[in-house]
Amino acid sequence: MKQSQRRQHLVVLLLSIWLPSLLAQTTPSVRPSPTPTSQSPERLKFRLSGHPRKHNEGRIEVFYKGEWGTICDDDFSLANAQVLCRQLGFVAATGWAHSAKYGKGSGKIWLDNVQCSGSERSISVCKSRGWGNSDCTHDEDAGVICKDERLPGFVDSNIIEVQVDERKVEEVRLRPVVTTASRRMPVTEGVVEVKYKDSWTQICDNGWTPKNSRVICGMMGFPHERKVNKNFYKLYAERQKNYFFVHSVACLGTEVHLAACPLEFNQANATETCPGGMPAAVSCVPGPEYTQNRAVKKKLKTSQSTVRLKGGAKPGEGRVEVLKGTEWGTVCDDRWNLQAASVVCRELGYGSAKIALTGARMGQGIGPIHMNEVQCTGHERSLWNCNFKNITVEDCKHTEDASVRCNVPYMGFEKTVRITGGRSRFEGRVEVLRTGANGTQHWGLICGEGWGTKEAMVVCKQLGLGYANHGLKETWYWDGSNVTEMAMSGVKCTGDELSLSQCQQHKTVSCQKSGARFSAGVICSETASDLVLNAPLVQQTVYIEDRPLHMLYCAAEENCLSSTAANANWPYGHRRLLRFSSEIHNIGRADFRPKAGRHSWVWHACHGHYHSMDIFTHYDLLSINGTKVAEGHKASFCLEDNECQEGVSKRYECANFGEQGITVGCVDLYRHDIDCQWIDITDVKPGNYILQIVINPNYEVSESDFTNNAMKCNCKYDGHRIWLHNCHTGDAFSEEAERKFEKYPGQLNNQIS
């Protein structure tokens, strides 16, 4: 009886769920329209195009059946934009545009009369007239404006990149014709070849100009072109069979891709494909970073540039920063485009810009924003030669910092290293290619002794895998391989090298633990955190406190006092403490998490919380010549989100053994009045000093930029009071200003001008 009742209840429950959905599906809509398309969402690609625009807005284009096309604005709605923005990786839509606001597209108009409810996972399941069925023109191309917040899992934003007709030019290369040149990297000279239908073809050099060469060199990662020996290539061409696919090229010199230049293609029935001409050949001038000339490299180190890239994982990419006076600042992304980005790239010794990024996609900068609405022709030698507007307070925020990815020369570095045994392509045991005395090549391991984050940074960069998450000294937990011999030891890198071969290493392998389980490993990541200290806050909150010893037992237990405190007459007397607040921002693209897992955190009963890092910051007071006169060992009390910028939620909290870390866009605040937030200056004599604070000093946790981890201030102490001035992060000033800071003779009085 009970079993039959249960069955009846189950039937009623199923009907109550199924019947409304059935009715909803069979009820006709107010305006009948064709059924949804059958194209699965996984096979579609989307991009934002047109101009002028930011990275989160533009003409919506869909890649379907091997071709990019647009969407007509008939019946377009905010609900349609919601679906499309999510497919582009944004959390939501804030608006949409009609009548080709971002310019007219080309090619197919793939969709028309699209009607979404807003909850669909793909535009392909929304009602429409069907793929390719439209009565619109490109004057009706629809656009979307997305909320500038990314969905979890989407690493990069939509990017402003060169959009060319892929049917014209698939790929371009420089083919060296001298045997020795083909083995030397990078290839700076050769015959220009274009890939067409899986074959490499040549370009006729009739009417070839230096502007064409400039575009080719820019694509290859070189800033400038130079004259080529045409007689040599003419002799070479006479002995070769050539197929001329492109008849003529007419570049302006500002294009970032050959396919953006006006091209004429040879006709299949032409009797002569290149009358009186020969294959176009180009010679390029490499930038200082890639030149073989040591004198040029030395000059690079001593010269002061007015532009730099920060926060990038690979060579030639990063947030654009410019030097104005003695202070570095960022560039606002309003009207940021490929022409301006290319000026930056060439100024730094790279080629043209591959893509221009907006919306702080290489992390947010700090300090001033020097430029807005930069407009370049592409011929300028410096970004400062372009037209731009000065910034007002209302114009821009650091969430709008502009970034670039430049074309860089191909060096083949990825062929000499690999990682194996990991759970994904981003992690594994490091193996390097070595050439023996007899010329044979074999793979070998790297000794894990002394291996750390900076060495791992070079490996991840060399393999194009982004930032280093961890540098591992032991790799016994990963699958073994047939490579068991140690090939490198004593590896020490600065993190700026392009490959491991450029790092310091032992001439002869010397490794105490030589088993494969003790070989070096890496875990790479596409994103990384970036911590920076609020320097003005330190300067504003500094003061001196004479604290009684009976209130310092906890501090003494945690080594927060100078060594002479052990000889004091406890609990009588006091210690003189230099106190200040420190506010640490995460301006990167990934949360800052302690290296150690929760199982290894140390409980400190005295302060009533867990320490997740042995050393999180160093506080030092230095003499003018750099000698330490006092220091503060600051363990991480806990890493948590105290304040976050608008739209960012707190994730980390120390209470109740909570997860520790600093979220992107949040700050961890250590107030001046908490324990150990000081330097013990009891034994320091009056004088002029430098206060130095270094975050993450042992590089325990990976960051996209370590150069901004240090902060320095000029310090005046008269025995009773203290003054700080010129507080700044380590890379905020020009080199000249930094040298003046280091040589600062001290204040003649206590009046700080």
PDB file of C-alpha atoms in Angstrom, residues 375-556:
ATOM      1  CA  GLN A 375      47.524  59.179 -31.582  1.00  0.00           C
ATOM      2  CA  CYS A 376      50.512  58.179 -33.711  1.00  0.00           C
ATOM      3  CA  THR A 377      51.045  57.909 -37.450  1.00  0.00           C
ATOM      4  CA  GLY A 378      53.412  54.984 -36.938  1.00  0.00           C
ATOM      5  CA  HIS A 379      56.532  56.798 -38.179  1.00  0.00           C
ATOM      6  CA  GLU A 380      57.412  58.487 -34.867  1.00  0.00           C
ATOM      7  CA  ARG A 381      60.685  57.518 -33.193  1.00  0.00           C
ATOM      8  CA  SER A 382      59.218  57.963 -29.708  1.00  0.00           C
ATOM      9  CA  LEU A 383      55.781  57.851 -28.134  1.00  0.00           C
ATOM     10  CA  TRP A 384      56.436  61.378 -26.852  1.00  0.00           C
ATOM     11  CA  ASN A 385      56.475  62.554 -30.509  1.00  0.00           C
ATOM     12  CA  CYS A 386      52.861  61.437 -30.960  1.00  0.00           C
ATOM     13  CA  ASN A 387      49.852  63.616 -30.243  1.00  0.00           C
ATOM     14  CA  PHE A 388      48.337  63.015 -26.812  1.00  0.00           C
ATOM     15  CA  LYS A 389      46.321  64.675 -24.074  1.00  0.00           C
ATOM     16  CA  ASN A 390      47.411  65.339 -20.527  1.00  0.00           C
ATOM     17  CA  ILE A 391      45.481  63.612 -17.791  1.00  0.00           C
ATOM     18  CA  THR A 392      42.879  65.188 -15.534  1.00  0.00           C
ATOM     19  CA  VAL A 393      41.602  63.442 -12.422  1.00  0.00           C
ATOM     20  CA  GLU A 394      38.334  62.459 -14.095  1.00  0.00           C
ATOM     21  CA  ASP A 395      39.915  61.066 -17.273  1.00  0.00           C
ATOM     22  CA  CYS A 396      41.453  57.726 -16.389  1.00  0.00           C
ATOM     23  CA  LYS A 397      42.179  55.188 -13.683  1.00  0.00           C
ATOM     24  CA  HIS A 398      44.833  52.490 -13.564  1.00  0.00           C
ATOM     25  CA  THR A 399      42.163  49.971 -14.584  1.00  0.00           C
ATOM     26  CA  GLU A 400      42.592  51.562 -18.042  1.00  0.00           C
ATOM     27  CA  ASP A 401      46.372  51.153 -18.361  1.00  0.00           C
ATOM     28  CA  ALA A 402      47.496  50.349 -21.922  1.00  0.00           C
ATOM     29  CA  SER A 403      49.695  47.347 -22.774  1.00  0.00           C
ATOM     30  CA  VAL A 404      51.369  45.811 -25.838  1.00  0.00           C
ATOM     31  CA  ARG A 405      52.659  42.557 -27.244  1.00  0.00           C
ATOM     32  CA  CYS A 406      55.412  43.195 -29.773  1.00  0.00           C
ATOM     33  CA  ASN A 407      56.721  41.045 -32.589  1.00  0.00           C
ATOM     34  CA  VAL A 408      60.061  39.682 -31.377  1.00  0.00           C
ATOM     35  CA  PRO A 409      62.731  37.759 -33.336  1.00  0.00           C
ATOM     36  CA  TYR A 410      62.435  33.991 -33.366  1.00  0.00           C
ATOM     37  CA  MET A 411      65.377  32.525 -31.462  1.00  0.00           C
ATOM     38  CA  GLY A 412      64.464  28.834 -31.230  1.00  0.00           C
ATOM     39  CA  PHE A 413      65.108  28.794 -27.477  1.00  0.00           C
ATOM     40  CA  GLU A 414      62.202  26.427 -26.862  1.00  0.00           C
ATOM     41  CA  LYS A 415      64.061  23.674 -28.728  1.00  0.00           C
ATOM     42  CA  THR A 416      66.769  23.393 -26.063  1.00  0.00           C
ATOM     43  CA  VAL A 417      64.589  22.754 -23.003  1.00  0.00           C
ATOM     44  CA  ARG A 418      61.471  20.774 -22.124  1.00  0.00           C
ATOM     45  CA  ILE A 419      59.453  19.784 -19.065  1.00  0.00           C
ATOM     46  CA  THR A 420      58.194  16.232 -18.527  1.00  0.00           C
ATOM     47  CA  GLY A 421      56.263  14.124 -16.051  1.00  0.00           C
ATOM     48  CA  GLY A 422      53.807  16.795 -14.850  1.00  0.00           C
ATOM     49  CA  ARG A 423      50.035  16.646 -14.774  1.00  0.00           C
ATOM     50  CA  SER A 424      49.741  19.322 -17.487  1.00  0.00           C
ATOM     51  CA  ARG A 425      51.934  21.054 -20.062  1.00  0.00           C
ATOM     52  CA  PHE A 426      52.544  23.838 -17.519  1.00  0.00           C
ATOM     53  CA  GLU A 427      54.499  21.715 -15.054  1.00  0.00           C
ATOM     54  CA  GLY A 428      57.211  19.085 -14.966  1.00  0.00           C
ATOM     55  CA  ARG A 429      60.824  18.113 -14.468  1.00  0.00           C
ATOM     56  CA  VAL A 430      63.209  20.330 -16.461  1.00  0.00           C
ATOM     57  CA  GLU A 431      65.330  18.623 -19.117  1.00  0.00           C
ATOM     58  CA  VAL A 432      67.917  20.439 -21.250  1.00  0.00           C
ATOM     59  CA  LEU A 433      69.440  19.579 -24.605  1.00  0.00           C
ATOM     60  CA  ARG A 434      73.215  19.189 -24.527  1.00  0.00           C
ATOM     61  CA  THR A 435      75.716  18.660 -27.346  1.00  0.00           C
ATOM     62  CA  GLY A 436      78.496  16.165 -26.583  1.00  0.00           C
ATOM     63  CA  ALA A 437      82.161  16.381 -27.605  1.00  0.00           C
ATOM     64  CA  ASN A 438      81.454  14.218 -30.651  1.00  0.00           C
ATOM     65  CA  GLY A 439      78.599  16.460 -31.775  1.00  0.00           C
ATOM     66  CA  THR A 440      75.762  14.170 -30.663  1.00  0.00           C
ATOM     67  CA  GLN A 441      72.844  15.708 -28.814  1.00  0.00           C
ATOM     68  CA  HIS A 442      71.115  14.223 -25.708  1.00  0.00           C
ATOM     69  CA  TRP A 443      68.782  15.354 -23.042  1.00  0.00           C
ATOM     70  CA  GLY A 444      69.873  15.865 -19.389  1.00  0.00           C
ATOM     71  CA  LEU A 445      68.514  16.971 -15.908  1.00  0.00           C
ATOM     72  CA  ILE A 446      69.288  20.054 -13.814  1.00  0.00           C
ATOM     73  CA  CYS A 447      70.544  19.727 -10.259  1.00  0.00           C
ATOM     74  CA  GLY A 448      67.872  20.984  -7.852  1.00  0.00           C
ATOM     75  CA  GLU A 449      70.348  22.481  -5.379  1.00  0.00           C
ATOM     76  CA  GLY A 450      69.925  26.281  -5.323  1.00  0.00           C
ATOM     77  CA  TRP A 451      67.035  26.132  -7.819  1.00  0.00           C
ATOM     78  CA  GLY A 452      64.309  28.713  -7.176  1.00  0.00           C
ATOM     79  CA  THR A 453      61.666  31.059  -8.539  1.00  0.00           C
ATOM     80  CA  LYS A 454      63.984  33.185 -10.692  1.00  0.00           C
ATOM     81  CA  GLU A 455      65.447  30.145 -12.449  1.00  0.00           C
ATOM     82  CA  ALA A 456      61.932  28.809 -13.023  1.00  0.00           C
ATOM     83  CA  MET A 457      60.942  32.209 -14.469  1.00  0.00           C
ATOM     84  CA  VAL A 458      63.517  31.773 -17.235  1.00  0.00           C
ATOM     85  CA  VAL A 459      62.330  28.232 -18.084  1.00  0.00           C
ATOM     86  CA  CYS A 460      58.659  29.277 -18.264  1.00  0.00           C
ATOM     87  CA  LYS A 461      59.605  32.285 -20.416  1.00  0.00           C
ATOM     88  CA  GLN A 462      61.802  30.141 -22.676  1.00  0.00           C
ATOM     89  CA  LEU A 463      58.937  27.697 -23.281  1.00  0.00           C
ATOM     90  CA  GLY A 464      56.348  30.450 -23.746  1.00  0.00           C
ATOM     91  CA  LEU A 465      54.348  29.178 -20.757  1.00  0.00           C
ATOM     92  CA  GLY A 466      53.963  32.484 -18.935  1.00  0.00           C
ATOM     93  CA  TYR A 467      55.104  33.146 -15.372  1.00  0.00           C
ATOM     94  CA  ALA A 468      56.781  30.804 -12.880  1.00  0.00           C
ATOM     95  CA  ASN A 469      54.445  29.673 -10.138  1.00  0.00           C
ATOM     96  CA  HIS A 470      57.068  27.556  -8.356  1.00  0.00           C
ATOM     97  CA  GLY A 471      60.664  26.478  -8.767  1.00  0.00           C
ATOM     98  CA  LEU A 472      60.996  22.981  -7.317  1.00  0.00           C
ATOM     99  CA  LYS A 473      64.195  21.472  -5.891  1.00  0.00           C
ATOM    100  CA  GLU A 474      62.803  17.920  -5.895  1.00  0.00           C
ATOM    101  CA  THR A 475      60.564  16.182  -8.433  1.00  0.00           C
ATOM    102  CA  TRP A 476      60.234  12.646  -7.036  1.00  0.00           C
ATOM    103  CA  TYR A 477      56.412  12.816  -7.160  1.00  0.00           C
ATOM    104  CA  TRP A 478      56.297  13.148 -10.953  1.00  0.00           C
ATOM    105  CA  ASP A 479      56.539  10.348 -13.459  1.00  0.00           C
ATOM    106  CA  GLY A 480      60.101   9.405 -14.305  1.00  0.00           C
ATOM    107  CA  SER A 481      61.595   9.364 -17.786  1.00  0.00           C
ATOM    108  CA  ASN A 482      64.560   7.658 -19.411  1.00  0.00           C
ATOM    109  CA  VAL A 483      66.646  10.791 -18.768  1.00  0.00           C
ATOM    110  CA  THR A 484      68.651  10.248 -15.578  1.00  0.00           C
ATOM    111  CA  GLU A 485      71.952  12.109 -16.053  1.00  0.00           C
ATOM    112  CA  MET A 486      72.588  15.556 -14.569  1.00  0.00           C
ATOM    113  CA  ALA A 487      73.574  18.010 -17.300  1.00  0.00           C
ATOM    114  CA  MET A 488      73.565  21.338 -15.416  1.00  0.00           C
ATOM    115  CA  SER A 489      74.257  22.476 -11.856  1.00  0.00           C
ATOM    116  CA  GLY A 490      74.803  25.691  -9.948  1.00  0.00           C
ATOM    117  CA  VAL A 491      72.273  27.517 -12.108  1.00  0.00           C
ATOM    118  CA  LYS A 492      71.737  31.131 -11.009  1.00  0.00           C
ATOM    119  CA  CYS A 493      69.504  33.497 -12.984  1.00  0.00           C
ATOM    120  CA  THR A 494      68.420  37.100 -12.526  1.00  0.00           C
ATOM    121  CA  GLY A 495      65.067  36.328 -14.181  1.00  0.00           C
ATOM    122  CA  ASP A 496      65.729  38.639 -17.141  1.00  0.00           C
ATOM    123  CA  GLU A 497      67.541  36.036 -19.269  1.00  0.00           C
ATOM    124  CA  LEU A 498      65.895  34.753 -22.452  1.00  0.00           C
ATOM    125  CA  SER A 499      67.141  31.177 -21.918  1.00  0.00           C
ATOM    126  CA  LEU A 500      68.863  29.041 -19.286  1.00  0.00           C
ATOM    127  CA  SER A 501      72.063  29.085 -21.346  1.00  0.00           C
ATOM    128  CA  GLN A 502      72.422  32.790 -20.473  1.00  0.00           C
ATOM    129  CA  CYS A 503      72.318  32.108 -16.704  1.00  0.00           C
ATOM    130  CA  GLN A 504      75.365  31.449 -14.544  1.00  0.00           C
ATOM    131  CA  GLN A 505      76.168  27.752 -14.068  1.00  0.00           C
ATOM    132  CA  HIS A 506      78.969  25.409 -13.056  1.00  0.00           C
ATOM    133  CA  LYS A 507      81.506  24.709 -15.803  1.00  0.00           C
ATOM    134  CA  THR A 508      81.615  21.101 -14.606  1.00  0.00           C
ATOM    135  CA  VAL A 509      78.485  19.469 -13.204  1.00  0.00           C
ATOM    136  CA  SER A 510      78.667  19.190  -9.411  1.00  0.00           C
ATOM    137  CA  CYS A 511      75.584  17.913  -7.573  1.00  0.00           C
ATOM    138  CA  GLN A 512      75.581  16.313  -4.108  1.00  0.00           C
ATOM    139  CA  LYS A 513      72.173  14.695  -4.629  1.00  0.00           C
ATOM    140  CA  SER A 514      72.471  13.387  -8.151  1.00  0.00           C
ATOM    141  CA  GLY A 515      69.407  11.148  -8.392  1.00  0.00           C
ATOM    142  CA  ALA A 516      66.622  12.079 -10.797  1.00  0.00           C
ATOM    143  CA  ARG A 517      64.289  12.674  -7.840  1.00  0.00           C
ATOM    144  CA  PHE A 518      66.487  15.621  -6.822  1.00  0.00           C
ATOM    145  CA  SER A 519      66.390  17.294 -10.220  1.00  0.00           C
ATOM    146  CA  ALA A 520      64.824  20.732 -10.774  1.00  0.00           C
ATOM    147  CA  GLY A 521      61.227  21.239 -11.772  1.00  0.00           C
ATOM    148  CA  VAL A 522      58.838  24.093 -12.573  1.00  0.00           C
ATOM    149  CA  ILE A 523      55.170  24.944 -12.376  1.00  0.00           C
ATOM    150  CA  CYS A 524      54.232  27.702 -14.829  1.00  0.00           C
ATOM    151  CA  SER A 525      51.115  29.861 -14.972  1.00  0.00           C
ATOM    152  CA  GLU A 526      49.555  32.211 -17.499  1.00  0.00           C
ATOM    153  CA  THR A 527      48.969  34.825 -14.773  1.00  0.00           C
ATOM    154  CA  ALA A 528      50.803  36.033 -11.676  1.00  0.00           C
ATOM    155  CA  SER A 529      50.336  38.342  -8.713  1.00  0.00           C
ATOM    156  CA  ASP A 530      52.202  41.630  -8.321  1.00  0.00           C
ATOM    157  CA  LEU A 531      52.603  43.197  -4.879  1.00  0.00           C
ATOM    158  CA  VAL A 532      53.491  46.838  -4.362  1.00  0.00           C
ATOM    159  CA  LEU A 533      53.680  48.984  -1.233  1.00  0.00           C
ATOM    160  CA  ASN A 534      51.814  52.264  -0.771  1.00  0.00           C
ATOM    161  CA  ALA A 535      54.884  54.491  -0.351  1.00  0.00           C
ATOM    162  CA  PRO A 536      53.049  57.764   0.512  1.00  0.00           C
ATOM    163  CA  LEU A 537      51.239  56.026   3.395  1.00  0.00           C
ATOM    164  CA  VAL A 538      54.550  55.028   4.996  1.00  0.00           C
ATOM    165  CA  GLN A 539      55.727  58.636   4.798  1.00  0.00           C
ATOM    166  CA  GLN A 540      52.456  59.958   6.266  1.00  0.00           C
ATOM    167  CA  THR A 541      52.195  57.576   9.232  1.00  0.00           C
ATOM    168  CA  VAL A 542      55.781  57.397  10.565  1.00  0.00           C
ATOM    169  CA  TYR A 543      56.484  58.215  14.215  1.00  0.00           C
ATOM    170  CA  ILE A 544      58.655  57.121  17.184  1.00  0.00           C
ATOM    171  CA  GLU A 545      57.380  55.221  20.235  1.00  0.00           C
ATOM    172  CA  ASP A 546      59.258  54.392  23.437  1.00  0.00           C
ATOM    173  CA  ARG A 547      57.543  51.112  24.346  1.00  0.00           C
ATOM    174  CA  PRO A 548      57.967  49.537  27.821  1.00  0.00           C
ATOM    175  CA  LEU A 549      59.671  46.139  27.846  1.00  0.00           C
ATOM    176  CA  HIS A 550      56.838  44.520  29.784  1.00  0.00           C
ATOM    177  CA  MET A 551      54.644  45.072  26.678  1.00  0.00           C
ATOM    178  CA  LEU A 552      57.147  43.435  24.315  1.00  0.00           C
ATOM    179  CA  TYR A 553      57.296  39.790  25.401  1.00  0.00           C
ATOM    180  CA  CYS A 554      55.374  38.599  22.337  1.00  0.00           C
ATOM    181  CA  ALA A 555      57.574  40.702  20.056  1.00  0.00           C
ATOM    182  CA  ALA A 556      60.730  39.311  21.646  1.00  0.00           C
TER     183      ALA A 556
END
